[in-house]
PDB file of C-alpha atoms in Angstrom:
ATOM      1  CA  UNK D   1       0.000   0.000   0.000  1.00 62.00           C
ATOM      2  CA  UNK D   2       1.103   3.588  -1.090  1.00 72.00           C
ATOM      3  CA  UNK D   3       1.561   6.103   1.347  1.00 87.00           C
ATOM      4  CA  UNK D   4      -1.368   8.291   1.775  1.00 90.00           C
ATOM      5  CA  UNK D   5      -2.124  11.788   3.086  1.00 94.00           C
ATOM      6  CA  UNK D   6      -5.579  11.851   4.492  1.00 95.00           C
ATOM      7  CA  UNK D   7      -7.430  15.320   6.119  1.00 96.00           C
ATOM      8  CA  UNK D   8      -9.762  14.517   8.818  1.00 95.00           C
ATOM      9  CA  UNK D   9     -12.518  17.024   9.636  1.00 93.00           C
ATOM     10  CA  UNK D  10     -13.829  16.827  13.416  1.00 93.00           C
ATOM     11  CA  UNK D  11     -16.153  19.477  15.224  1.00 90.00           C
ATOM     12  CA  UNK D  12     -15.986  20.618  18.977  1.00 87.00           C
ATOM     13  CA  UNK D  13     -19.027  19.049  20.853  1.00 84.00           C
ATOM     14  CA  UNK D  14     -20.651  18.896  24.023  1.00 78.00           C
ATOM     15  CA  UNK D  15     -19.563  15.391  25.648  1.00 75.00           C
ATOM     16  CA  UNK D  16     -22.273  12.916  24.947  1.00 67.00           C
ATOM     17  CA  UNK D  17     -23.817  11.367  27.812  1.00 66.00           C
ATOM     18  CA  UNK D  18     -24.587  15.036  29.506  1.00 63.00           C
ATOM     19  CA  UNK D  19     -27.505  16.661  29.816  1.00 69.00           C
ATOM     20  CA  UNK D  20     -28.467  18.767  26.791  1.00 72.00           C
ATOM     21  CA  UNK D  21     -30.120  22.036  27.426  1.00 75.00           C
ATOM     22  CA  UNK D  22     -31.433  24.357  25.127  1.00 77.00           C
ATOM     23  CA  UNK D  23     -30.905  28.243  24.669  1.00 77.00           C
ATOM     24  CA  UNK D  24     -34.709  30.205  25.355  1.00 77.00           C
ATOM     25  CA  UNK D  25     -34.677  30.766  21.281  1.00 79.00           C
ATOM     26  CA  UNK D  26     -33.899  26.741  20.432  1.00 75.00           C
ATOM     27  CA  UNK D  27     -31.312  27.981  17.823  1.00 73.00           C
ATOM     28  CA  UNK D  28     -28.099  26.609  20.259  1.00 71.00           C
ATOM     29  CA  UNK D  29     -27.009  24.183  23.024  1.00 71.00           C
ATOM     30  CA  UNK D  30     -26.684  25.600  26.312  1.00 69.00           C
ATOM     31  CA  UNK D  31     -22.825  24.376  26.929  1.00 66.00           C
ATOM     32  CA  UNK D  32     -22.024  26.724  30.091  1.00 65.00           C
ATOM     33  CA  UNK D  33     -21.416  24.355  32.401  1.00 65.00           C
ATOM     34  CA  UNK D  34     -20.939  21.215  29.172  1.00 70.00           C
ATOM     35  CA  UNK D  35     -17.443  19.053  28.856  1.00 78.00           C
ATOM     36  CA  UNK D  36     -16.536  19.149  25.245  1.00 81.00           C
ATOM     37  CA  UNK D  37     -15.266  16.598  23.041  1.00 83.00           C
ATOM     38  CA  UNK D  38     -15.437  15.609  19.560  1.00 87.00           C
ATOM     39  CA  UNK D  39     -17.875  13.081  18.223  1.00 86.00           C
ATOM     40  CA  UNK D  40     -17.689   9.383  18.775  1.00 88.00           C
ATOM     41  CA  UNK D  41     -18.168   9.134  14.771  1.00 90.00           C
ATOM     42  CA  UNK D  42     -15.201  11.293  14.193  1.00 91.00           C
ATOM     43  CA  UNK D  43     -12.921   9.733  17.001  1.00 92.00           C
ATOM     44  CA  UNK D  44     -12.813   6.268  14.838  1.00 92.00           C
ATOM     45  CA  UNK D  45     -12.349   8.664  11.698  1.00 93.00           C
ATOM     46  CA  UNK D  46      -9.144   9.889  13.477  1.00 94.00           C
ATOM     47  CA  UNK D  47      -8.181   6.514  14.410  1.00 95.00           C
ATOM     48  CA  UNK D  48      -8.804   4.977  11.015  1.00 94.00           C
ATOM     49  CA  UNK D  49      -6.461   7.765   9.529  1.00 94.00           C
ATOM     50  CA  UNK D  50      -3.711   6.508  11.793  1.00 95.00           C
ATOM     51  CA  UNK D  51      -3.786   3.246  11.545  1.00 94.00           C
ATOM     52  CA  UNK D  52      -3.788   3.438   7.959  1.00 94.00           C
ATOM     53  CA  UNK D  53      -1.145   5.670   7.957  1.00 94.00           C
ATOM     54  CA  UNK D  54       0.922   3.118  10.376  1.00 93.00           C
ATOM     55  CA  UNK D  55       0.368   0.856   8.247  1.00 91.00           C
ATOM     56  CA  UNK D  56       1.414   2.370   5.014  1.00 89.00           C
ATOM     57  CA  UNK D  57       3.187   5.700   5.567  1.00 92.00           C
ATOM     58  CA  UNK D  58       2.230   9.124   4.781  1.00 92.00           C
ATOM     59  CA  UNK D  59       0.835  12.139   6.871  1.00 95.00           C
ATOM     60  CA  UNK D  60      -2.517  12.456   9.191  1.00 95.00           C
ATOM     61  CA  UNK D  61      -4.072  15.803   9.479  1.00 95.00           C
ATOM     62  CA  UNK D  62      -7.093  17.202  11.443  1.00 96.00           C
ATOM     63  CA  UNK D  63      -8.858  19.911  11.426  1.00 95.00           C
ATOM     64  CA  UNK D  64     -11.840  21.644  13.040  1.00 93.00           C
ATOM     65  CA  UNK D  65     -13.935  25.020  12.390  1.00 92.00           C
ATOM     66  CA  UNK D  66     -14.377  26.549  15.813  1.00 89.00           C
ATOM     67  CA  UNK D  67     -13.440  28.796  18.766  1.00 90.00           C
ATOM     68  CA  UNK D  68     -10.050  29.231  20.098  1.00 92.00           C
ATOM     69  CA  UNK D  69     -10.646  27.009  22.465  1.00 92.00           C
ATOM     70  CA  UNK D  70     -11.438  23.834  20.149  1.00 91.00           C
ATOM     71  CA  UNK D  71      -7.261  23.507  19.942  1.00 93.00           C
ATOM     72  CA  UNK D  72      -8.037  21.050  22.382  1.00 92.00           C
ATOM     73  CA  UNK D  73      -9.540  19.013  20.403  1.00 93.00           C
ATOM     74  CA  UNK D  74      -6.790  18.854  17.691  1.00 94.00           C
ATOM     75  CA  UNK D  75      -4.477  18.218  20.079  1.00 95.00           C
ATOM     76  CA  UNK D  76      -6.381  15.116  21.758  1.00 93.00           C
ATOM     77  CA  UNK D  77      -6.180  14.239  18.177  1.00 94.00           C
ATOM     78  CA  UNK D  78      -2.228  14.356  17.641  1.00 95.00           C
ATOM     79  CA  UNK D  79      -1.728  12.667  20.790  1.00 95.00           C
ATOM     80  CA  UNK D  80      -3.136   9.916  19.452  1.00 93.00           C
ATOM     81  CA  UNK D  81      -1.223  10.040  15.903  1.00 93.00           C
ATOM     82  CA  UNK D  82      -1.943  12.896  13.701  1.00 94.00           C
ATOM     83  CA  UNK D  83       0.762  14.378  12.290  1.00 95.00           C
ATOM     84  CA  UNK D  84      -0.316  18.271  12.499  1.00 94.00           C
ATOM     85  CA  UNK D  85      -4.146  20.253  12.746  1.00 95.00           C
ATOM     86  CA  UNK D  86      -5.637  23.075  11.418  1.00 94.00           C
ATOM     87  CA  UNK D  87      -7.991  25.406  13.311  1.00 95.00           C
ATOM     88  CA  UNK D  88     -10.715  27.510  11.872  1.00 93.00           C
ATOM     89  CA  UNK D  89     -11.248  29.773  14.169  1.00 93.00           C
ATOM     90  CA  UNK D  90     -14.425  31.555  14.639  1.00 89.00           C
ATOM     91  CA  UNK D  91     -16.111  33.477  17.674  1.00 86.00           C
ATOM     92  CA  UNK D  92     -17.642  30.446  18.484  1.00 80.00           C
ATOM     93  CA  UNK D  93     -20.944  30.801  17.398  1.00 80.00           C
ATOM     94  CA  UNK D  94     -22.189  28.117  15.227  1.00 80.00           C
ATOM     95  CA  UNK D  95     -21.831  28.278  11.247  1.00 84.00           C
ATOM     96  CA  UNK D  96     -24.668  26.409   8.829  1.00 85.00           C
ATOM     97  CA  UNK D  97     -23.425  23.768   7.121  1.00 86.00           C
ATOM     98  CA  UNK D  98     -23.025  25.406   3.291  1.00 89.00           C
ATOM     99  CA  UNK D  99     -21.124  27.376   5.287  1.00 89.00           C
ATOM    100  CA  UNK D 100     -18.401  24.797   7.630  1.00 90.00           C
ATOM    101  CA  UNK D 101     -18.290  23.451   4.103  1.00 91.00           C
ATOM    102  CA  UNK D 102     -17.452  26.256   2.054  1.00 91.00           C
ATOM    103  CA  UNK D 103     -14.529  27.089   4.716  1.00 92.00           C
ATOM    104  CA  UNK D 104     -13.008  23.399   4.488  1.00 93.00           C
ATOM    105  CA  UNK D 105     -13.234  23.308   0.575  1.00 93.00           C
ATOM    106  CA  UNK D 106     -10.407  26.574   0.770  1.00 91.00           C
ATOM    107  CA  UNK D 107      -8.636  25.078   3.565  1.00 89.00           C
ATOM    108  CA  UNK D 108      -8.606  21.473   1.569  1.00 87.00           C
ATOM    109  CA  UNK D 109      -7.954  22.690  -1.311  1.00 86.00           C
ATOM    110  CA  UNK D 110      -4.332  24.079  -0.779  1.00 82.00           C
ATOM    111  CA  UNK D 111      -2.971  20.390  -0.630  1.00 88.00           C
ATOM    112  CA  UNK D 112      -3.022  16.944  -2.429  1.00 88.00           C
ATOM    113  CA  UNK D 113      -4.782  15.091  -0.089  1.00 93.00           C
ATOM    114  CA  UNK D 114      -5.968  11.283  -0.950  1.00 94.00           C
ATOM    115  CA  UNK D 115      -8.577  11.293   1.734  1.00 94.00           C
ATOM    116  CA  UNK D 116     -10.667  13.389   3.335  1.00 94.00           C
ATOM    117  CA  UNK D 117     -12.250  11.853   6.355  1.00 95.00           C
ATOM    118  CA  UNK D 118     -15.543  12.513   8.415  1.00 93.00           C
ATOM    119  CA  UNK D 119     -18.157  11.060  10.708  1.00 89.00           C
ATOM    120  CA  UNK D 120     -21.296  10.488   9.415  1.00 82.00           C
ATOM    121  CA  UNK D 121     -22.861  13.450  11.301  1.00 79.00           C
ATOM    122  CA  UNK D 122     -21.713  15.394  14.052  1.00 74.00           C
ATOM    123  CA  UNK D 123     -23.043  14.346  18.230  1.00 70.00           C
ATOM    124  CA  UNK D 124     -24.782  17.636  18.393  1.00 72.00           C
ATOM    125  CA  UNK D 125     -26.504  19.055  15.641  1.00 68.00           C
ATOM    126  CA  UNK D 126     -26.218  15.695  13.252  1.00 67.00           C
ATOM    127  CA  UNK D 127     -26.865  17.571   9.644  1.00 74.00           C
ATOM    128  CA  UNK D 128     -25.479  14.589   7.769  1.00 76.00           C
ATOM    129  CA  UNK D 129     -24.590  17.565   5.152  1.00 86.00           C
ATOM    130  CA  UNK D 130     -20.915  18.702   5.667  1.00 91.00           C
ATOM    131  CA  UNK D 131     -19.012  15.984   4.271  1.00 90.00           C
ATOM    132  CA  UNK D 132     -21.152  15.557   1.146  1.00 93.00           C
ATOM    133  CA  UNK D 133     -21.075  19.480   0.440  1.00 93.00           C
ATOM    134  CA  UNK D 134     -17.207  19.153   0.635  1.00 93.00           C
ATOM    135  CA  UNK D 135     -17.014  16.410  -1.872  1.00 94.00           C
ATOM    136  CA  UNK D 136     -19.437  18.041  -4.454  1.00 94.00           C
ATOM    137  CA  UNK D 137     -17.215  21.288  -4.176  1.00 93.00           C
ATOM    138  CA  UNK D 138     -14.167  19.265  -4.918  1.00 94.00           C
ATOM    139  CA  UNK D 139     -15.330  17.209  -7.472  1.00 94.00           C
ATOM    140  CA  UNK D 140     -14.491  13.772  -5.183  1.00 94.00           C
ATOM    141  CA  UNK D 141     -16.523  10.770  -5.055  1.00 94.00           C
ATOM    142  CA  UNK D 142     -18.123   9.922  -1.781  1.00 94.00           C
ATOM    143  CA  UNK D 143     -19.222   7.109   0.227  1.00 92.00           C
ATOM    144  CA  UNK D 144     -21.143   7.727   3.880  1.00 92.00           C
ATOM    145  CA  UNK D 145     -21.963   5.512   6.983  1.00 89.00           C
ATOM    146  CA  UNK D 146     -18.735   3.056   6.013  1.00 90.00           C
ATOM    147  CA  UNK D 147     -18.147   0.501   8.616  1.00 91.00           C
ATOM    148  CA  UNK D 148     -14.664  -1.101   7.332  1.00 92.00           C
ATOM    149  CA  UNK D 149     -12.180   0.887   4.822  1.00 92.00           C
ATOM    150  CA  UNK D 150      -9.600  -0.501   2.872  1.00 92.00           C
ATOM    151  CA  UNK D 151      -6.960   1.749   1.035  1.00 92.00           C
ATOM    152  CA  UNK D 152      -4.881   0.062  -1.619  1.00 89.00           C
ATOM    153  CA  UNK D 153      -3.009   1.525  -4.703  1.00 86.00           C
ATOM    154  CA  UNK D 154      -5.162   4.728  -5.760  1.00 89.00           C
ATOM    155  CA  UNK D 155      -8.342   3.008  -4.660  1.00 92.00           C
ATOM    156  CA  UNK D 156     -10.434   2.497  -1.211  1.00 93.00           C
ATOM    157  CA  UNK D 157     -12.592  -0.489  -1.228  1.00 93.00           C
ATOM    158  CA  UNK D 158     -15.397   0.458   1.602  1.00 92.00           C
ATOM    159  CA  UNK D 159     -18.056  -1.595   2.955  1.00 91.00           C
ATOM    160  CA  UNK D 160     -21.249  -0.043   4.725  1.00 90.00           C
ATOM    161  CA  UNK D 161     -23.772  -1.985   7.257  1.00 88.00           C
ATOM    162  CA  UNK D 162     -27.290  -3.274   5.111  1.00 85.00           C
ATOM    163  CA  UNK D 163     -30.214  -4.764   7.298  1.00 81.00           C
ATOM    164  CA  UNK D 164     -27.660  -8.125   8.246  1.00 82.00           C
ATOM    165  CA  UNK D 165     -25.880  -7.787   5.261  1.00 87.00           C
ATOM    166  CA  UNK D 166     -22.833  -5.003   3.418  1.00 87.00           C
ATOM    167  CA  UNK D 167     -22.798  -3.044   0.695  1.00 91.00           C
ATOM    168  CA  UNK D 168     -19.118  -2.980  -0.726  1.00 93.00           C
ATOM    169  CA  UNK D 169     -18.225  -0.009  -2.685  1.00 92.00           C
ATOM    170  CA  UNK D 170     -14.649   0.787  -4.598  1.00 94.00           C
ATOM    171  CA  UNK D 171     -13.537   4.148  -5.501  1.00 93.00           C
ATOM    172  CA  UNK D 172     -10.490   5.616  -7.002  1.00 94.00           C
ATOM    173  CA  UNK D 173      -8.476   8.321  -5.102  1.00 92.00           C
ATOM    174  CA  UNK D 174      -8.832  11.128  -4.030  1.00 94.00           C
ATOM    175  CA  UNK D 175     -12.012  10.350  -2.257  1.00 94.00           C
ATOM    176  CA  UNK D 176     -14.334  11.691   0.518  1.00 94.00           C
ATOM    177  CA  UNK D 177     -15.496   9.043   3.118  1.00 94.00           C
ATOM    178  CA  UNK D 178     -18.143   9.471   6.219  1.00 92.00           C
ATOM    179  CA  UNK D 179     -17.741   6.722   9.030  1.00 91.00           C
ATOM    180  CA  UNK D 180     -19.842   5.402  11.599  1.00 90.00           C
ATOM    181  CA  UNK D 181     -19.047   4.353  15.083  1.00 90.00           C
ATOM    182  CA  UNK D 182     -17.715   0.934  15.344  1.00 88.00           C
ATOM    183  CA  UNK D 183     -15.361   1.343  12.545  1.00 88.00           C
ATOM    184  CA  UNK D 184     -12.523   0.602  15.067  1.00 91.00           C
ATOM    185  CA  UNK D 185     -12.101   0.506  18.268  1.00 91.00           C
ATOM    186  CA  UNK D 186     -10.454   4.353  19.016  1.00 91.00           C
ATOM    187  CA  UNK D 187      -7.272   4.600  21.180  1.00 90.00           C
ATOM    188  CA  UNK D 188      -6.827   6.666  24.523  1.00 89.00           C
ATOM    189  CA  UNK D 189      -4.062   9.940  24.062  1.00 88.00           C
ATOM    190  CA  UNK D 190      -0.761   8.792  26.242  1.00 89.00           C
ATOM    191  CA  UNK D 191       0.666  11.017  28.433  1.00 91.00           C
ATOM    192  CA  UNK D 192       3.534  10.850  26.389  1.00 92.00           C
ATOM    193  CA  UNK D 193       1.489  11.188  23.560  1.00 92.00           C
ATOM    194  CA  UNK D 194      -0.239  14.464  24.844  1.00 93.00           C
ATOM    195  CA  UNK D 195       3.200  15.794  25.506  1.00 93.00           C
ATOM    196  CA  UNK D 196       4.457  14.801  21.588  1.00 93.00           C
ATOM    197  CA  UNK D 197       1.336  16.807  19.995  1.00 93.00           C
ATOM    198  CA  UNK D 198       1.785  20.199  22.250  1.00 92.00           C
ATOM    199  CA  UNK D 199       5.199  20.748  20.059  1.00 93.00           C
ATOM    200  CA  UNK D 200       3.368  19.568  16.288  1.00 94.00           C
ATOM    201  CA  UNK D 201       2.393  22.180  14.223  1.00 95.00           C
ATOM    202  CA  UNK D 202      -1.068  23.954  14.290  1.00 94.00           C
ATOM    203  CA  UNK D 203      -2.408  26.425  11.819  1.00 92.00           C
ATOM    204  CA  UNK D 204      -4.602  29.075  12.471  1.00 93.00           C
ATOM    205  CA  UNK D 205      -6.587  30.659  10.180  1.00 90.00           C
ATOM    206  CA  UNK D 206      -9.441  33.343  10.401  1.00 88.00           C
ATOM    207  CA  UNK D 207     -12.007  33.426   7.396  1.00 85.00           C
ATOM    208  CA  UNK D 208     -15.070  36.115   7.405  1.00 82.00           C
ATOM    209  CA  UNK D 209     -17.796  34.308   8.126  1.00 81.00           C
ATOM    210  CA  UNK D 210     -20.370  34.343   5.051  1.00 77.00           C
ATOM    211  CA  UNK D 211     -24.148  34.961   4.805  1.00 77.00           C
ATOM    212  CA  UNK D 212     -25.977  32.316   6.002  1.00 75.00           C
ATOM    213  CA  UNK D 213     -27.986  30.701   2.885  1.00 73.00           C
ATOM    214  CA  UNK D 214     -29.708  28.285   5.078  1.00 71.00           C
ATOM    215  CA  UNK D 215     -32.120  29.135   7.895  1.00 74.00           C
ATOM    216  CA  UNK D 216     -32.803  27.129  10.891  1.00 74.00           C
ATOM    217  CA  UNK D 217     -36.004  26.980  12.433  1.00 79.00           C
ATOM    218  CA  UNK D 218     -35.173  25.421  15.874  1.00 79.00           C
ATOM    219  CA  UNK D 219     -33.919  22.894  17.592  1.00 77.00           C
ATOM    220  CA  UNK D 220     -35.435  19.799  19.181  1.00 78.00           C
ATOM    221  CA  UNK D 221     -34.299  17.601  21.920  1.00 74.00           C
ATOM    222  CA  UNK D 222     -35.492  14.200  21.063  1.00 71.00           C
ATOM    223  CA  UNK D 223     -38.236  12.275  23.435  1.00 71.00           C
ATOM    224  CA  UNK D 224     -36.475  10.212  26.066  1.00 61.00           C
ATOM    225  CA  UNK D 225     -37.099   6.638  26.595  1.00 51.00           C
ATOM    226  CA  UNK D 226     -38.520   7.176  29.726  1.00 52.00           C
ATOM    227  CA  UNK D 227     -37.710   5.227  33.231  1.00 56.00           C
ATOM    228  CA  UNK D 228     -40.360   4.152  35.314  1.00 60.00           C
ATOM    229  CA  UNK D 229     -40.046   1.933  38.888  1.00 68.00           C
ATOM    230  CA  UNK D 230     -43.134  -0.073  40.619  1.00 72.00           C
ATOM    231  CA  UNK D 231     -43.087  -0.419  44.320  1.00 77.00           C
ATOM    232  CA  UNK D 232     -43.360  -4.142  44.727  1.00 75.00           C
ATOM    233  CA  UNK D 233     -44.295  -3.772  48.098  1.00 77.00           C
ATOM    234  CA  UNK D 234     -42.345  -2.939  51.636  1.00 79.00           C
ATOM    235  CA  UNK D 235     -40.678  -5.766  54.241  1.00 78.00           C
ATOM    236  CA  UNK D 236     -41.908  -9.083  54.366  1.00 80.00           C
ATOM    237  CA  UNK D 237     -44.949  -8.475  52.418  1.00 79.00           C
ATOM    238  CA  UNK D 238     -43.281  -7.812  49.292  1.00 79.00           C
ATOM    239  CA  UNK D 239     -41.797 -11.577  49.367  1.00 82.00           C
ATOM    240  CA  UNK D 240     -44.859 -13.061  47.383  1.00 83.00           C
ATOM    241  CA  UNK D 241     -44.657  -9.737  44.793  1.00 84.00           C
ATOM    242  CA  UNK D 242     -40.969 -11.095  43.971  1.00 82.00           C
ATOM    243  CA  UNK D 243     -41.435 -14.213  43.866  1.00 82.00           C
ATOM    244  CA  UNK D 244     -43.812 -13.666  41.236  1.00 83.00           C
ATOM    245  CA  UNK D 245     -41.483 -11.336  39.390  1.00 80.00           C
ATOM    246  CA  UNK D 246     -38.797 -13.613  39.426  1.00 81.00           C
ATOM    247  CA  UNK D 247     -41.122 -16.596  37.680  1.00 80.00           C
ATOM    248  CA  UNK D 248     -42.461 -15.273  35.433  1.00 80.00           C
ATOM    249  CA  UNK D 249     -38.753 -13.745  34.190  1.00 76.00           C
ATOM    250  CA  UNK D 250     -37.978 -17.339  34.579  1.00 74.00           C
ATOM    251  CA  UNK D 251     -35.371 -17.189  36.986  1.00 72.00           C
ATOM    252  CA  UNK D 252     -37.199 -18.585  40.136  1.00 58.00           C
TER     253      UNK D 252
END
């Protein structure tokens, strides 16, 4: 296998697993007192960019569109392998996606790169649109919600989950691919990892932010499952209630 240089595109998001809150106009997430992170789709996209550059040779980079403070994330990132980042930087307030698009297509477009590498959809807003947008600007074929990639001699053979069954598509390079979580299993940063990526490179670049073409309506946090707990009883009495439980579970 040919050495590759693959871009992968990751976004600054609130950890998942927290309680999401909404702003009193549902047009942003309330992160004031949020961990961020970057998505669990995007953390196997980084992961799957090293190991096939381990494998093969070539360089890993990463980049983000976001605040200042989103440098943290690229730098999680290099600890694990990538070779250098890129940071958009904006004021931190959050860009459409014709827009995140438009701003990777210039950054992307400065340098050969074989692959450019996404997760299907980002942990917070989940457009699904970025990646495709950046592959129609650039001309690139482009394959979404991959589960296995393969990169061999100007081609990446990718396969992507079917109802018990995979599709298997092959493309030539330069391509642009989404993945899903469960692509790989992602890798912690090292300590001396985290101290490798504070000395690798890290552009910075500033780009006016352009009209908005797209308009959002609102937000919505999706219906929980729902929890619910029946009192069985108190003391002594509840003995029958759990016995009953337990057979018809059919473990008693």
């Amino acid at each position: 296998m040919a050495s590759v240089k693959i871009l992968v595109c990751v976004k600054r998001v609130p950890i998942t697993g927290g309680k999401i809150v909404l702003t009193d106009d549902a047009q942003e997430i309330r992160t004031l007192h949020l961990g961020f992170a970057i998505s669990p789709h995007e953390e196997c996209a980084v992961e799957e960019a090293v190991r096939i550059v381990e494998a093969g040779g070539g360089e890993v980079v990463v980049l983000t569109l976001g605040p200042a403070e989103a440098e943290e994330q690229l730098r999680d990132c290099m600890a694990i392998g990538a070779d250098r980042g890129i940071l958009i930087k904006t004021d931190g307030t959050e860009w459409d996606p014709q827009a995140t698009a438009a701003a990777i297509v210039d950054a992307a477009r400065d340098e050969a790169f074989d692959l450019i590498l996404f997760g299907n959809e980002s942990a917070d807003s989940g457009n699904y649109q970025v990646g495709i947008r950046v592959a129609h600007a650039l001309g690139l074929p482009v394959v979404t919600g991959l589960k296995k990639i393969e990169v061999g001699d100007g081609r990446v053979r990718c396969e992507r989950d079917a109802g018990g069954a995979r599709d298997v598509y092959e493309t030539p390079l330069p391509a642009v691919l989404t993945v899903l979580e469960g692509l790989n299993l992602p890798r912690y940063p090292s300590v001396p990892g985290r101290l490798r990526a504070k000395s690798k490179p890290l552009a910075v670049v500033e780009p006016a932010r352009p009209e908005s073409k797209l308009e959002k309506l609102r937000l919505v946090l999706p219906e929980g499952q729902g929890k619910t707990a029946e009192i069985l009883g108190e003391g002594p009495a509840a003995a029958p209630k759990v016995v009953e439980v337990m057979q018809s579970l059919g473990v008693a």
